CSV table of C-alpha atoms in Angstrom, one decimal:
chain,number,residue,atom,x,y,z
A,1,UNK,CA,57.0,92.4,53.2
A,2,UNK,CA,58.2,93.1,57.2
A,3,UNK,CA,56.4,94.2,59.7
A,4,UNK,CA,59.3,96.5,60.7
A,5,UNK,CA,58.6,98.2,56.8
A,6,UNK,CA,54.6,97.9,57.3
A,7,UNK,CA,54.8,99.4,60.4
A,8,UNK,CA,57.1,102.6,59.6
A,9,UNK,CA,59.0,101.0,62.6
A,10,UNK,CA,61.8,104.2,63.3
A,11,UNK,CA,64.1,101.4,64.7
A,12,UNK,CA,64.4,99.5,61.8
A,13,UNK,CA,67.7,100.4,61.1
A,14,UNK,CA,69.1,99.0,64.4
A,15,UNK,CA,67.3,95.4,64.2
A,16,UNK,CA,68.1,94.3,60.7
A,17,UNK,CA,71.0,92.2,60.1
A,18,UNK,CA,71.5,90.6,63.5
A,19,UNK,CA,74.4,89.7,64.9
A,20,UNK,CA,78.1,89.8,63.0
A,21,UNK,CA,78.4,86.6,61.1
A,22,UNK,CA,75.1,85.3,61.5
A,23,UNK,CA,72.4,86.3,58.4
A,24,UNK,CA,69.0,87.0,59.4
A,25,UNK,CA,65.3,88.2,58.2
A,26,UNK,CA,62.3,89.0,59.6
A,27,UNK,CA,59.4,88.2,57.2
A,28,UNK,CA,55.9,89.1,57.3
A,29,UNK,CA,53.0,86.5,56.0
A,30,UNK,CA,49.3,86.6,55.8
A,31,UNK,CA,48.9,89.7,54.2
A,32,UNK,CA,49.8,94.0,55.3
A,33,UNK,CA,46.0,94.6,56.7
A,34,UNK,CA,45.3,93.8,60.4
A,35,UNK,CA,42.2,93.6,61.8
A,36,UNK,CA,43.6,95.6,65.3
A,37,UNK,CA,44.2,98.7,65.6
A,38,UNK,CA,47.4,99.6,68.1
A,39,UNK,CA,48.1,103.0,68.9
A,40,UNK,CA,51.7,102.7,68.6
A,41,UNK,CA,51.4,101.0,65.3
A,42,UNK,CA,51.5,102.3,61.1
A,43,UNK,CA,50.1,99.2,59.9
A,44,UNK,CA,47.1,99.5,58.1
A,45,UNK,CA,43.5,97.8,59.4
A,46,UNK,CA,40.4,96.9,57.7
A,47,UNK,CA,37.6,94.7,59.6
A,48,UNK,CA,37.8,92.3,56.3
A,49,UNK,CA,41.4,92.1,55.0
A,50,UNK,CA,41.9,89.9,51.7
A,51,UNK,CA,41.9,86.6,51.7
A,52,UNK,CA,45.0,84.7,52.8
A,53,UNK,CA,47.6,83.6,50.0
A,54,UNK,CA,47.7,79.9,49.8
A,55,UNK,CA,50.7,79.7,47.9
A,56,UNK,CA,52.2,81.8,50.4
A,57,UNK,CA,53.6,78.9,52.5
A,58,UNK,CA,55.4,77.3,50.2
A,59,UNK,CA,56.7,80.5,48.2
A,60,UNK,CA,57.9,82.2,51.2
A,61,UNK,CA,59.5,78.8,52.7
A,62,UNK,CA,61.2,78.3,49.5
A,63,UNK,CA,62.9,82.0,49.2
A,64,UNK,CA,64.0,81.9,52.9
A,65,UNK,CA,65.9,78.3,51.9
A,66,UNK,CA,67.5,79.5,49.1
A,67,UNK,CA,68.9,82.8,50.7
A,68,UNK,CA,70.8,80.8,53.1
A,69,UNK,CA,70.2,82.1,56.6
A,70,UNK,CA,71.1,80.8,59.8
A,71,UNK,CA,68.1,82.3,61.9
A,72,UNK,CA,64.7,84.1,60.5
A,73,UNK,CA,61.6,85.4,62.3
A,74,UNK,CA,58.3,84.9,60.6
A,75,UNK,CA,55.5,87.3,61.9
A,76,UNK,CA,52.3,88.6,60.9
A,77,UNK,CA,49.2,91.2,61.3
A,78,UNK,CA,46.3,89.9,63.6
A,79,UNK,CA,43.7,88.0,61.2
A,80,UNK,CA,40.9,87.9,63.9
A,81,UNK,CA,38.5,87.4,61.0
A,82,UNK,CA,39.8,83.7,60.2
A,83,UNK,CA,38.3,80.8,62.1
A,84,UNK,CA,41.9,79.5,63.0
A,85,UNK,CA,43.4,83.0,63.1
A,86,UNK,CA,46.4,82.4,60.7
A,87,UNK,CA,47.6,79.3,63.0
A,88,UNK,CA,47.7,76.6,60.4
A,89,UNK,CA,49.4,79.3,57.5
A,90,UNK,CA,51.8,79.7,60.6
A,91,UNK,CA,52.4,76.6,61.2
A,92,UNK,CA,52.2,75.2,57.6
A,93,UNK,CA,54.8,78.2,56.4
A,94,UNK,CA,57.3,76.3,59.2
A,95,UNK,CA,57.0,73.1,58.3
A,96,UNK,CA,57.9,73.6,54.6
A,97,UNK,CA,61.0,75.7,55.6
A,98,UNK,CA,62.3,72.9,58.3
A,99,UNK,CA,61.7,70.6,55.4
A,100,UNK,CA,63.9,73.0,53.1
A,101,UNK,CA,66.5,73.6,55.4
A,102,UNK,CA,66.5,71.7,58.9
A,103,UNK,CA,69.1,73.2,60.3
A,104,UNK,CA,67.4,77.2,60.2
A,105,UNK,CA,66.4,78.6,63.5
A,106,UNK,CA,63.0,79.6,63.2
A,107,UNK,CA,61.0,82.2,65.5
A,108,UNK,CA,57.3,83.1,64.8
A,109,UNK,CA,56.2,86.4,66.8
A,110,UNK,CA,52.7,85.6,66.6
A,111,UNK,CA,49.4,87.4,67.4
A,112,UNK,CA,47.5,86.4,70.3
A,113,UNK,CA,44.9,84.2,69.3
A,114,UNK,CA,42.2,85.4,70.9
A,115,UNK,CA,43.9,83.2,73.8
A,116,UNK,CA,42.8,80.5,72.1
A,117,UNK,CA,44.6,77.4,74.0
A,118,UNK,CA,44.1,74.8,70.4
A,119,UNK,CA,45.4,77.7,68.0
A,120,UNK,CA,48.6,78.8,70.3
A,121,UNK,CA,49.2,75.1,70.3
A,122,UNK,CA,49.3,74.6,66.3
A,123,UNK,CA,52.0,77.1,66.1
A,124,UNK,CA,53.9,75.7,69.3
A,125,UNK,CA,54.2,72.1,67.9
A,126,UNK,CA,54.8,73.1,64.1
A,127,UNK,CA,58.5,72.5,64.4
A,128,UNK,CA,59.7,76.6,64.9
A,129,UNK,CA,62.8,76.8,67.7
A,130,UNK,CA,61.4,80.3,69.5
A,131,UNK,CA,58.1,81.1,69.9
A,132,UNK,CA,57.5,85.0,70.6
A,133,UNK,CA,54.7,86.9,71.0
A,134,UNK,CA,54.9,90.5,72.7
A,135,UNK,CA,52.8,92.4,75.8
A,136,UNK,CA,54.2,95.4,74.5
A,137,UNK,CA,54.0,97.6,78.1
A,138,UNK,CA,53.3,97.6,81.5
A,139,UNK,CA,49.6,96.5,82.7
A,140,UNK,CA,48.6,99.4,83.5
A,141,UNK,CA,49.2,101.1,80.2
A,142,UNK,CA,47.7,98.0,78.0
A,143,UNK,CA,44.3,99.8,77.4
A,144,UNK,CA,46.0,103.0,76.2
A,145,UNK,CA,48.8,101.4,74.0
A,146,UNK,CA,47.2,98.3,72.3
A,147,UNK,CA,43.8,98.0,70.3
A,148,UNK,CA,40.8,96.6,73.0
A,149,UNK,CA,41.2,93.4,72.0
A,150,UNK,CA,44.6,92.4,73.2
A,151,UNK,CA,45.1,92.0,77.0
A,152,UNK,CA,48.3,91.7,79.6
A,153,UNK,CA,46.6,88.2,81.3
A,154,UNK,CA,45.9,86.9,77.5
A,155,UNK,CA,49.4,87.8,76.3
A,156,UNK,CA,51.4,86.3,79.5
A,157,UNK,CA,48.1,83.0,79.1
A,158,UNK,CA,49.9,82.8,74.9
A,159,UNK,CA,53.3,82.5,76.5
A,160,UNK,CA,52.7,80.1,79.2
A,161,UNK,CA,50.5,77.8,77.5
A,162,UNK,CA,53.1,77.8,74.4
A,163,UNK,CA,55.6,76.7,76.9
A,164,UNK,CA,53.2,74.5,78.6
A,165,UNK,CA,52.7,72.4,75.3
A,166,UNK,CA,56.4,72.0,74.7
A,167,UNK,CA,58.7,72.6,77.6
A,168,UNK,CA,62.0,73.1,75.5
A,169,UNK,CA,60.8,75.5,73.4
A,170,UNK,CA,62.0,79.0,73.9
A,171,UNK,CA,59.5,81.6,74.5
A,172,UNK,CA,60.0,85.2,73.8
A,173,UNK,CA,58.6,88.9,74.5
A,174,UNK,CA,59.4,92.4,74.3
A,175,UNK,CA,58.6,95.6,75.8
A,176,UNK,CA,58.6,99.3,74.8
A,177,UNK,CA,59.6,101.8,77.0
A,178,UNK,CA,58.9,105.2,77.2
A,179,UNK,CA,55.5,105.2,77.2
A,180,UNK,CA,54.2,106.4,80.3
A,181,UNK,CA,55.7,103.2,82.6
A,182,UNK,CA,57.4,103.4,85.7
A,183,UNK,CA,60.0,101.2,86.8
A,184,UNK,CA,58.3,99.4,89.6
A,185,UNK,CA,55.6,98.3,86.8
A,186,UNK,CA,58.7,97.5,84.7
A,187,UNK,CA,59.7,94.8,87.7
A,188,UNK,CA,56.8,94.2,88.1
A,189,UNK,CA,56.2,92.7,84.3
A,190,UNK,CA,59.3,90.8,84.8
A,191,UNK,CA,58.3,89.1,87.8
A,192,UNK,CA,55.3,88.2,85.8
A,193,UNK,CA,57.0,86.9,82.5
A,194,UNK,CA,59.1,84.7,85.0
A,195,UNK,CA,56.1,83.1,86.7
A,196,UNK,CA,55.1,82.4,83.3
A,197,UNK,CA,58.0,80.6,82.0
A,198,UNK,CA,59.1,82.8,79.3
A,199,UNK,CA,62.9,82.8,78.6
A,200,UNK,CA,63.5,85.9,77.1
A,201,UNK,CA,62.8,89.7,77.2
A,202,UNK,CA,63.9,92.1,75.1
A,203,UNK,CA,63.4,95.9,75.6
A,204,UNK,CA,62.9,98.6,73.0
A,205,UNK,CA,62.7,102.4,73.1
A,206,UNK,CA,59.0,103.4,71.9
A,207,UNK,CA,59.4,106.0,68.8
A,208,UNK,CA,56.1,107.6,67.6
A,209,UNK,CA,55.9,106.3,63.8
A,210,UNK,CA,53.5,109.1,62.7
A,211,UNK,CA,52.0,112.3,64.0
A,212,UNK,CA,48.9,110.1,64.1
A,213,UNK,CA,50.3,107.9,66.7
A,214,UNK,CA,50.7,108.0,70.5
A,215,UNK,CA,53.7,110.2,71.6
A,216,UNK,CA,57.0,109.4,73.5
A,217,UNK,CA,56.7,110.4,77.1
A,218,UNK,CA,60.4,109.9,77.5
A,219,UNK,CA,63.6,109.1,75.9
A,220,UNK,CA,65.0,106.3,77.7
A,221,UNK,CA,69.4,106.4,78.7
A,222,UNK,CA,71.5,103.9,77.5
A,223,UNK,CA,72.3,103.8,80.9
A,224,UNK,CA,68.9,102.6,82.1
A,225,UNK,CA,68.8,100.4,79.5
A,226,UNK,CA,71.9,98.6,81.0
A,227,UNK,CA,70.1,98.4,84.6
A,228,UNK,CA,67.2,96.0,83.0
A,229,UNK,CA,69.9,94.2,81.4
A,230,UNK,CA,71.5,93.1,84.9
């Protein structure tokens, strides 16, 4: 399963594929239940998803060798209920694939651990080449957007401690907009992504998934998009 499917993501259809010539997937392990629940997100939640696959690791490192691609992102649903939180299946599920095929860039967009420093850690030194995990929004708009647990402190504390344990690792986030933000929170959240070390930010325009979920305040211009660019 993806997360882009799990999620009734309306953008999936722009992010699948990646760039000309270069093959790519975006898979999603330790189950479809999360233990969160985001207001901007389809997936389901339950307090006590079921238990995690232990095949999984070597199943899903095996198909993503034999298909051949150059670059594929491994994510997951929050599995607050585990002791480790998913770290080891993350890491284990990237150490089989770099043992398959050592020359596959590998990004994990994790969940947030809780913050916990040892569990960000397993997944930083597992091997992957991009570690990503996202803030979503603007600070101001965290409470409102993303289930209780989550945090903008704890998410930018994820990213800097992942680059803390292994400087040459790339780190990665992204943001929705057209939520409610502004831009000076906008510069605001990059200033803050720089100060933590994080290499790259990518920008996405929010699109309500269900009549359930939190509406668009505002349709963001290509235009606009191109000023966060430069």
């Amino acid at each position: 399963a993806t997360v882009c499917e799990e999620a009734r993501c309306p953008n999936i259809g722009e992010c699948w594929g990646g760039k000309e010539g270069t093959a790519t997937a975006t898979i999603m392990i330790m189950g479809d239940t999360c233990t969160r629940g985001c207001s901007f997100c389809s997936v389901k939640t339950s307090r006590s998803p079921a238990p995690l696959d232990p095949n999984e690791p070597e199943n899903v490192s095996k198909a993503i060798a034999a298909w051949g691609l150059d670059y594929v992102v491994l994510t997951s649903v929050d599995r607050d209920e585990l002791a480790d939180q998913g770290a080891n299946h993350f890491a284990l599920t990237v150490q089989l694939l770099k043992e398959k095929n050592s020359k596959i860039l590998v990004e994990c967009l994790t969940p947030d651990f809780r913050g916990n420093k040892d569990l960000i850690s397993i997944v930083a030194t597992s091997g992957l080449d991009v570690y990503a995990h996202n803030v979503e929004t603007v600070k101001r708009l965290q409470g409102r957007v993303r289930d209780h647990r989550a945090g903008y402190e704890q998410s930018l504390s994820v990213l800097e401690h992942a680059k803390h344990i292994k400087s040459k690792l790339l780190t990665k986030t992204s943001i929705m907009l057209g939520l409610g933000e502004n831009d000076n929170e906008i510069e605001q959240t990059l200033h803050d992504l720089k100060s933590a070390g994080v290499d790259i930010v990518t920008f996405g325009q929010y699109l309500r998934p269900t009549k359930r979920h939190m509406s668009v305040q505002k349709y963001v211009t290509p235009d606009e998009f191109k000023h966060w660019k430069n």
